[in-house]
CSV table of C-alpha atoms and ligand atoms in Angstrom, one decimal:
chain,number,residue,atom,x,y,z
A,13,VAL,CA,-1.7,9.0,4.7
A,14,GLY,CA,-4.5,7.8,2.5
A,15,ASP,CA,-4.7,5.5,-0.5
A,16,VAL,CA,-1.8,5.8,-2.9
A,17,GLY,CA,-3.8,5.5,-6.1
A,18,LEU,CA,-4.2,1.9,-7.1
A,19,ALA,CA,-0.8,0.8,-6.0
A,20,PRO,CA,-0.9,-2.8,-4.8
A,21,ARG,CA,-0.2,-3.3,-1.1
A,22,ALA,CA,1.3,-6.8,-0.9
A,23,VAL,CA,2.7,-9.5,-3.1
A,24,LEU,CA,2.9,-13.0,-1.6
A,25,LEU,CA,5.3,-15.5,-3.2
A,26,ASP,CA,5.9,-19.2,-2.9
A,27,LEU,CA,9.5,-20.1,-2.3
A,28,ASP,CA,10.3,-23.6,-3.7
A,29,ASP,CA,10.2,-23.7,-7.5
A,30,THR,CA,9.0,-20.1,-7.6
A,31,ILE,CA,12.0,-18.2,-6.3
A,32,PHE,CA,14.4,-21.0,-5.2
A,33,ASP,CA,14.9,-23.5,-8.1
A,34,HIS,CA,14.3,-26.7,-6.2
A,35,SER,CA,13.4,-28.8,-9.2
A,36,LEU,CA,16.5,-28.0,-11.3
A,37,THR,CA,18.8,-28.2,-8.3
A,38,CYS,CA,17.4,-31.6,-7.7
A,39,ARG,CA,18.0,-32.7,-11.3
A,40,ALA,CA,21.6,-31.4,-11.3
A,41,ALA,CA,22.3,-33.3,-8.1
A,42,ILE,CA,20.7,-36.5,-9.4
A,43,GLU,CA,22.8,-36.3,-12.5
A,44,VAL,CA,26.0,-36.0,-10.4
A,45,VAL,CA,25.1,-38.9,-8.1
A,46,ARG,CA,24.1,-41.0,-11.1
A,47,GLY,CA,27.6,-40.5,-12.4
A,48,GLU,CA,29.0,-41.9,-9.1
A,49,TYR,CA,26.6,-44.9,-8.6
A,50,PRO,CA,26.6,-47.2,-11.7
A,51,PHE,CA,23.4,-48.9,-10.9
A,52,LEU,CA,21.5,-45.6,-11.2
A,53,ARG,CA,22.5,-45.6,-14.9
A,54,GLN,CA,20.0,-48.4,-15.4
A,55,ARG,CA,17.5,-45.6,-15.9
A,56,PRO,CA,17.6,-42.2,-17.7
A,57,VAL,CA,18.3,-39.2,-15.5
A,58,ASP,CA,15.0,-37.5,-16.3
A,59,GLU,CA,13.0,-40.6,-15.4
A,60,ILE,CA,14.7,-40.8,-12.0
A,61,TRP,CA,14.3,-37.1,-11.5
A,62,TRP,CA,10.5,-37.2,-12.3
A,63,GLU,CA,10.0,-40.1,-10.0
A,64,TYR,CA,12.0,-38.4,-7.2
A,65,LEU,CA,9.9,-35.2,-7.5
A,66,THR,CA,6.7,-37.2,-7.6
A,67,MET,CA,7.7,-38.8,-4.3
A,68,LEU,CA,8.7,-35.5,-2.8
A,69,ASN,CA,5.5,-33.8,-3.7
A,70,GLY,CA,3.3,-36.8,-2.6
A,71,PRO,CA,1.8,-37.2,0.8
A,72,PRO,CA,4.2,-38.3,3.6
A,73,PRO,CA,3.7,-41.8,5.0
A,74,SER,CA,0.8,-41.7,7.5
A,75,THR,CA,1.9,-44.4,9.8
A,76,GLY,CA,3.4,-43.8,13.3
A,77,VAL,CA,5.4,-40.7,14.3
A,78,PRO,CA,6.1,-38.1,11.5
A,79,PRO,CA,9.4,-39.1,9.9
A,80,THR,CA,12.3,-36.6,9.8
A,81,SER,CA,13.2,-35.1,6.4
A,82,ALA,CA,16.4,-37.2,6.4
A,83,ALA,CA,14.4,-40.4,6.9
A,84,MET,CA,12.0,-39.5,4.1
A,85,ARG,CA,14.9,-38.7,1.8
A,86,GLU,CA,16.5,-42.1,2.6
A,87,GLU,CA,13.2,-43.8,1.8
A,88,ARG,CA,13.0,-42.0,-1.5
A,89,TRP,CA,16.5,-43.2,-2.4
A,90,ARG,CA,15.8,-46.7,-1.3
A,91,THR,CA,12.9,-46.6,-3.7
A,92,VAL,CA,14.9,-45.2,-6.5
A,93,ALA,CA,17.7,-47.7,-6.0
A,94,ARG,CA,15.2,-50.6,-6.0
A,95,SER,CA,13.7,-49.3,-9.3
A,96,CYS,CA,17.3,-49.6,-10.7
A,97,GLY,CA,17.6,-53.1,-9.5
A,98,ALA,CA,19.7,-52.4,-6.4
A,99,ASP,CA,18.5,-53.6,-3.0
A,100,LEU,CA,20.6,-51.5,-0.7
A,101,GLY,CA,21.1,-52.0,3.1
A,102,PRO,CA,20.4,-49.2,5.6
A,103,ASP,CA,24.0,-48.0,5.6
A,104,GLU,CA,24.3,-47.9,1.9
A,105,VAL,CA,21.0,-46.1,1.5
A,106,ARG,CA,22.1,-43.5,4.1
A,107,ALA,CA,25.4,-43.0,2.3
A,108,LEU,CA,23.6,-42.5,-1.0
A,109,SER,CA,21.0,-40.2,0.5
A,110,ASN,CA,23.7,-38.1,2.3
A,111,ARG,CA,25.8,-37.8,-0.8
A,112,TYR,CA,22.7,-36.6,-2.8
A,113,ARG,CA,22.0,-34.0,-0.1
A,114,ALA,CA,25.6,-32.7,-0.1
A,115,VAL,CA,25.6,-32.4,-3.9
A,116,TYR,CA,22.2,-30.8,-3.8
A,117,LEU,CA,23.5,-28.1,-1.5
A,118,ASP,CA,26.4,-27.5,-3.9
A,119,HIS,CA,24.1,-27.0,-6.8
A,120,ARG,CA,21.6,-24.7,-5.4
A,121,ARG,CA,20.3,-21.9,-7.6
A,122,ALA,CA,17.5,-19.4,-8.0
A,123,VAL,CA,14.8,-19.7,-10.6
A,124,PRO,CA,16.0,-17.5,-13.5
A,125,GLY,CA,14.9,-13.9,-13.1
A,126,ALA,CA,13.3,-14.5,-9.7
A,127,VAL,CA,15.8,-12.7,-7.5
A,128,GLU,CA,15.6,-9.6,-9.6
A,129,LEU,CA,11.8,-9.8,-9.8
A,130,VAL,CA,11.6,-9.9,-6.0
A,131,ARG,CA,14.0,-6.9,-5.7
A,132,ARG,CA,11.8,-4.9,-8.2
A,133,LEU,CA,8.6,-5.8,-6.4
A,134,ALA,CA,10.1,-4.8,-3.1
A,135,GLY,CA,10.1,-1.2,-4.3
A,136,SER,CA,6.4,-1.3,-5.0
A,137,ALA,CA,4.7,-3.5,-2.4
A,138,ARG,CA,5.1,-5.2,0.9
A,139,LEU,CA,6.4,-8.7,0.2
A,140,GLY,CA,5.6,-12.0,2.0
A,141,ILE,CA,6.8,-15.5,1.3
A,142,VAL,CA,4.3,-18.2,2.1
A,143,THR,CA,5.9,-21.6,2.0
A,144,ASN,CA,5.5,-25.2,3.2
A,145,ASN,CA,8.5,-26.7,4.9
A,146,GLU,CA,10.8,-26.5,7.9
A,147,VAL,CA,11.8,-23.1,9.3
A,148,ALA,CA,15.5,-23.7,9.4
A,149,GLU,CA,15.6,-25.0,5.8
A,150,GLN,CA,13.6,-22.1,4.3
A,151,GLU,CA,15.5,-19.4,6.2
A,152,GLU,CA,18.7,-20.9,4.9
A,153,LYS,CA,17.4,-20.8,1.3
A,154,LEU,CA,16.5,-17.1,1.7
A,155,ARG,CA,19.9,-16.3,3.0
A,156,PHE,CA,21.5,-18.3,0.1
A,157,LEU,CA,19.4,-16.2,-2.3
A,158,GLY,CA,20.5,-13.0,-0.5
A,159,LEU,CA,16.8,-11.9,-0.1
A,160,GLU,CA,16.3,-11.8,3.6
A,161,GLY,CA,16.4,-7.9,3.5
A,162,ALA,CA,13.8,-7.7,0.7
A,163,ILE,CA,11.1,-9.8,2.5
A,164,ASP,CA,8.7,-8.2,5.0
A,165,ALA,CA,7.2,-11.5,6.3
A,166,LEU,CA,8.5,-15.1,5.9
A,167,VAL,CA,5.6,-17.3,6.7
A,168,ILE,CA,6.5,-21.0,7.0
A,169,SER,CA,4.2,-23.9,7.6
A,170,GLU,CA,6.2,-25.4,10.4
A,171,ALA,CA,6.0,-22.2,12.4
A,172,VAL,CA,2.4,-21.4,11.6
A,173,GLY,CA,1.1,-25.0,12.3
A,174,ALA,CA,-0.8,-25.0,9.0
A,175,SER,CA,0.3,-25.7,5.4
A,176,LYS,CA,-0.8,-24.4,2.1
A,177,PRO,CA,-3.6,-24.7,0.8
A,178,GLU,CA,-5.0,-24.3,4.3
A,179,PRO,CA,-6.5,-20.8,4.8
A,180,ALA,CA,-4.8,-20.3,8.1
A,181,ILE,CA,-1.3,-19.9,6.6
A,182,PHE,CA,-2.6,-17.2,4.1
A,183,HIS,CA,-4.5,-15.4,6.9
A,184,GLU,CA,-1.3,-15.3,8.9
A,185,ALA,CA,0.6,-13.8,6.0
A,186,LEU,CA,-2.1,-11.1,5.5
A,187,ARG,CA,-2.1,-10.4,9.2
A,188,ARG,CA,1.7,-9.9,9.3
A,189,LEU,CA,1.7,-7.7,6.3
A,190,GLU,CA,-1.4,-5.8,7.6
A,191,VAL,CA,-3.3,-6.1,4.3
A,192,ALA,CA,-6.8,-7.2,3.3
A,193,PRO,CA,-7.0,-10.2,0.9
A,194,GLU,CA,-8.2,-8.0,-2.0
A,195,SER,CA,-5.0,-5.9,-1.7
A,196,ALA,CA,-2.7,-8.9,-2.2
A,197,VAL,CA,-1.6,-11.1,-5.0
A,198,MET,CA,-0.1,-14.6,-4.6
A,199,ILE,CA,2.4,-16.1,-7.1
A,200,GLY,CA,3.3,-19.7,-7.0
A,201,ASP,CA,3.9,-22.8,-9.1
A,202,SER,CA,1.5,-25.2,-7.4
A,203,TRP,CA,-2.0,-25.0,-8.7
A,204,THR,CA,-3.5,-26.6,-5.6
A,205,ASN,CA,-1.4,-25.0,-2.9
A,206,ASP,CA,-0.8,-21.5,-4.4
A,207,VAL,CA,-3.6,-20.8,-6.8
A,208,VAL,CA,-6.6,-22.6,-5.3
A,209,GLY,CA,-5.3,-22.0,-1.8
A,210,ALA,CA,-5.0,-18.2,-2.3
A,211,GLU,CA,-8.3,-17.8,-4.1
A,212,ALA,CA,-10.1,-19.6,-1.4
A,213,VAL,CA,-9.3,-16.8,1.0
A,214,GLY,CA,-10.0,-14.0,-1.6
A,215,ILE,CA,-6.4,-13.4,-2.7
A,216,ARG,CA,-5.9,-13.0,-6.5
A,217,ALA,CA,-3.5,-15.6,-7.8
A,218,ILE,CA,-0.9,-15.8,-10.6
A,219,TRP,CA,0.2,-19.2,-11.7
A,220,PHE,CA,3.9,-19.6,-12.3
A,221,ASN,CA,3.9,-22.3,-14.9
A,222,ARG,CA,7.4,-22.5,-16.3
A,223,PHE,CA,7.1,-26.1,-17.5
A,224,GLY,CA,4.0,-25.3,-19.5
A,225,LEU,CA,1.8,-27.8,-17.7
A,226,PRO,CA,-1.9,-28.1,-18.7
A,227,ARG,CA,-4.3,-26.1,-16.5
A,228,PRO,CA,-5.9,-28.4,-14.0
A,229,ASP,CA,-9.2,-26.6,-14.1
A,230,PRO,CA,-10.6,-23.8,-16.3
A,231,ARG,CA,-10.5,-21.0,-13.7
A,232,ALA,CA,-9.4,-17.6,-15.1
A,233,VAL,CA,-6.0,-17.1,-13.5
A,234,PRO,CA,-3.2,-15.1,-15.1
A,235,GLU,CA,-0.1,-17.2,-15.9
A,236,LEU,CA,3.6,-16.4,-16.0
A,237,ARG,CA,5.8,-18.9,-17.8
A,238,SER,CA,9.1,-17.1,-17.0
A,239,PHE,CA,10.4,-14.3,-14.9
A,240,VAL,CA,12.8,-13.2,-17.7
A,241,PRO,CA,12.9,-10.4,-18.3
A,242,PRO,CA,12.1,-9.5,-14.7
A,243,ALA,CA,10.8,-6.0,-15.6
A,244,GLU,CA,8.0,-7.5,-17.7
A,245,ALA,CA,7.2,-10.1,-15.0
A,246,ALA,CA,7.0,-7.3,-12.4
A,247,ALA,CA,4.7,-5.3,-14.5
A,248,LEU,CA,2.3,-8.3,-14.9
A,249,VAL,CA,2.3,-9.0,-11.2
A,250,LEU,CA,1.6,-5.4,-10.3
A,251,ASP,CA,-1.2,-5.1,-12.9
A,252,ALA,CA,-2.8,-8.2,-11.4
A,253,ALA,CA,-2.6,-6.6,-8.0
A,254,ARG,CA,-4.3,-3.5,-9.3
A,255,ALA,CA,-7.0,-5.4,-11.1
A,256,SER,CA,-7.7,-7.3,-7.9
A,257,ARG,CA,-8.2,-4.0,-6.0
A,258,ASN,CA,-10.4,-2.6,-8.7
A,259,GLU,CA,-12.7,-5.6,-8.5
A,260,ALA,CA,-12.9,-5.3,-4.8
A,261,GLY,CA,-14.1,-1.7,-5.2
A,262,ALA,CA,-11.0,0.2,-4.3
A,263,ARG,CA,-11.1,3.8,-5.3
A,264,PRO,CA,-8.3,5.8,-6.9
B,323,MG,MG1,6.4,-24.3,-5.0
């Protein structure tokens, strides 16, 4: 079959906050729940939202058995309620947390342009999703987005037994897509997990930085601030993939 010019072989994508709009779904749900629970109006919605995301992205508690995602969510809501001056009992915390979860599911959405970007890329490269979370939850998100058919490998930390930025999860994605690291590009919003993690195994990274955050270190990594218009975003991704193969000595 031979080498088809400089066409990239594989594009790896993060899921949460790269394709699936976790952060803005979260904000929309907090806004609704805040309308229903007066004590939450002690604090501005964006303050609660930022605190909630910070807790979500922080390390899980390291004591005892690993908590379930429901238990961790209840803990986050206990903390938020306390910061608003409400000391809730276990049943009240559970009710609040469950209500948030239900509203969250109702407000799910894709990152603008992401679904079309994935569909465009699917015509040019093998596609993998590399994501940290539970299998059932991530599979459900992909179904919700209507993208199951467009993805060649869904690589989830719970199934692999390793999480980004650990090399093992990236190696598993490359193995399943049957590509070498220099033939792949990784796109993700997390500097540590997606950019640093991918580069550590020799995969070129593109930072998806839609909130315009400052660059945590000066490494030369292409950046995308939006996937709109998707055709332009796809072109940038494919160029980065080509550049990565050129540097690795790939021949036309
Ligand atoms: Mg992410």
